[in-house]
Amino acid sequence: MIQVTNLTKRYGPVLAVDDVSFHVERGGVVGFLGPNGAGKTTTLRILSCYQPATRGSATVRGFDVFGQSMEVRRLVGYLPESAPLYPEMRSREYLNFRGKLRGMDSQECRAAINRVTERCWLGEFIDRPIGHLSKGMKQRVGLADAIMHNPEVLILDEPTIGLDPVQIRETRNLIKELGEDHTILLSSHILHEVEQTCDRTIIIAAGRIVATGSPQELRDQLSAKARVVAEVQGPIEEVRGAVQGLEGVLNVEATSSDGWVRLAVEPEPQRDVREALFRLTASKSWTLRELRREGATLEDFFVQVTARQQQAVIHTDNR
Ligand SMILES: Nc1ncnc2c1ncn2[C@@H]1O[C@H](COP(=O)(O)OP(=O)(O)O)[C@@H](O)[C@H]1O
Ligand SMILES: [Mg+2]
């Protein structure tokens, strides 16, 4: 549905997006995750025809965002980071005004407003002045505006930023519901949010894509790196040597206190050495009082990949 190829955007000396390529299939919610300044907003603005790229291309359902921007605008609903709403207008007036801008006549506007009021749970708030609405409710008006023209694709830039926990949960649920019949690309700097809302994640840091996959796939990459932690009663050097000798063990750290040896075992990728470790301690009659696998968390992964990228940029800058 969305295809981005070697996209680059410079603001003068600032390289905001650096040779980025990714694609988004039809249907479902895709998270565009990265720390502040990673290039998320820049990429989303290019995709929704708000600004041109310096190099590379992007298409939505085959239409080029630069050369065929009218078609793309029809296909895409865009919710910017802070939706520009007029506080003195009532929601209904605002949506009517936006519909007219999109070339809808009064009847089409009325029908669209009824539809989006229901889809975005606006209820009686549709007739309140926007200035009187809570931030969460304003965000719903922004979403309602984004789907007024029945777009197939929704591009949402940090849709829950600045909301309180209850509003965040409501907005997430609304996005999930909209994801049932739209293709959604949403940006966030919060890992937890993307894990909760998205089927697939694209991680960007310092203008480059550093990882993609479903939250589960990203977690699998991590469990490949899981360590095994054990506590064994036995002579430390002998324990260390025997564990190091097990098949599939790359590295062993051993420390001892009160006669107990604490082991941190790094196995080969995709390998679980817990059973072998248990059999070893049993055959040597060493008492085993703890044995567990310790996976890195998705958060560790996020911090790691983004920090690595940040550092690579600092190195390039110094050259
Ligand atoms: N209009 C602009 N002029 C100059 N630099 C910009 C502009 N917009 C963004 N940047 C810079 O580009 C980089 C990426 O910004 P942005 O796309 O807003 O990141 P994100 O949305 O991931 O926080 C940042 O270093 C930011 O300071
Ligand atoms: Mg941003």
PDB file of C-alpha atoms and ligand atoms in Angstrom, residues 40-41 81 157-158, ligand 2:
ATOM      1  CA  LYS A  40       9.363  10.341  11.867  1.00  0.00           C
ATOM      2  CA  THR A  41       7.427  13.563  11.294  1.00  0.00           C
ATOM      3  CA  GLU A  81       1.435  15.983  15.450  1.00  0.00           C
ATOM      4  CA  ASP A 157       1.759  11.452  13.846  1.00  0.00           C
ATOM      5  CA  GLU A 158       2.115  10.702  17.582  1.00  0.00           C
TER       6      GLU A 158
HETATM    7 MG    MG B   2       7.707  14.175  15.301  1.00  0.00          MG
END
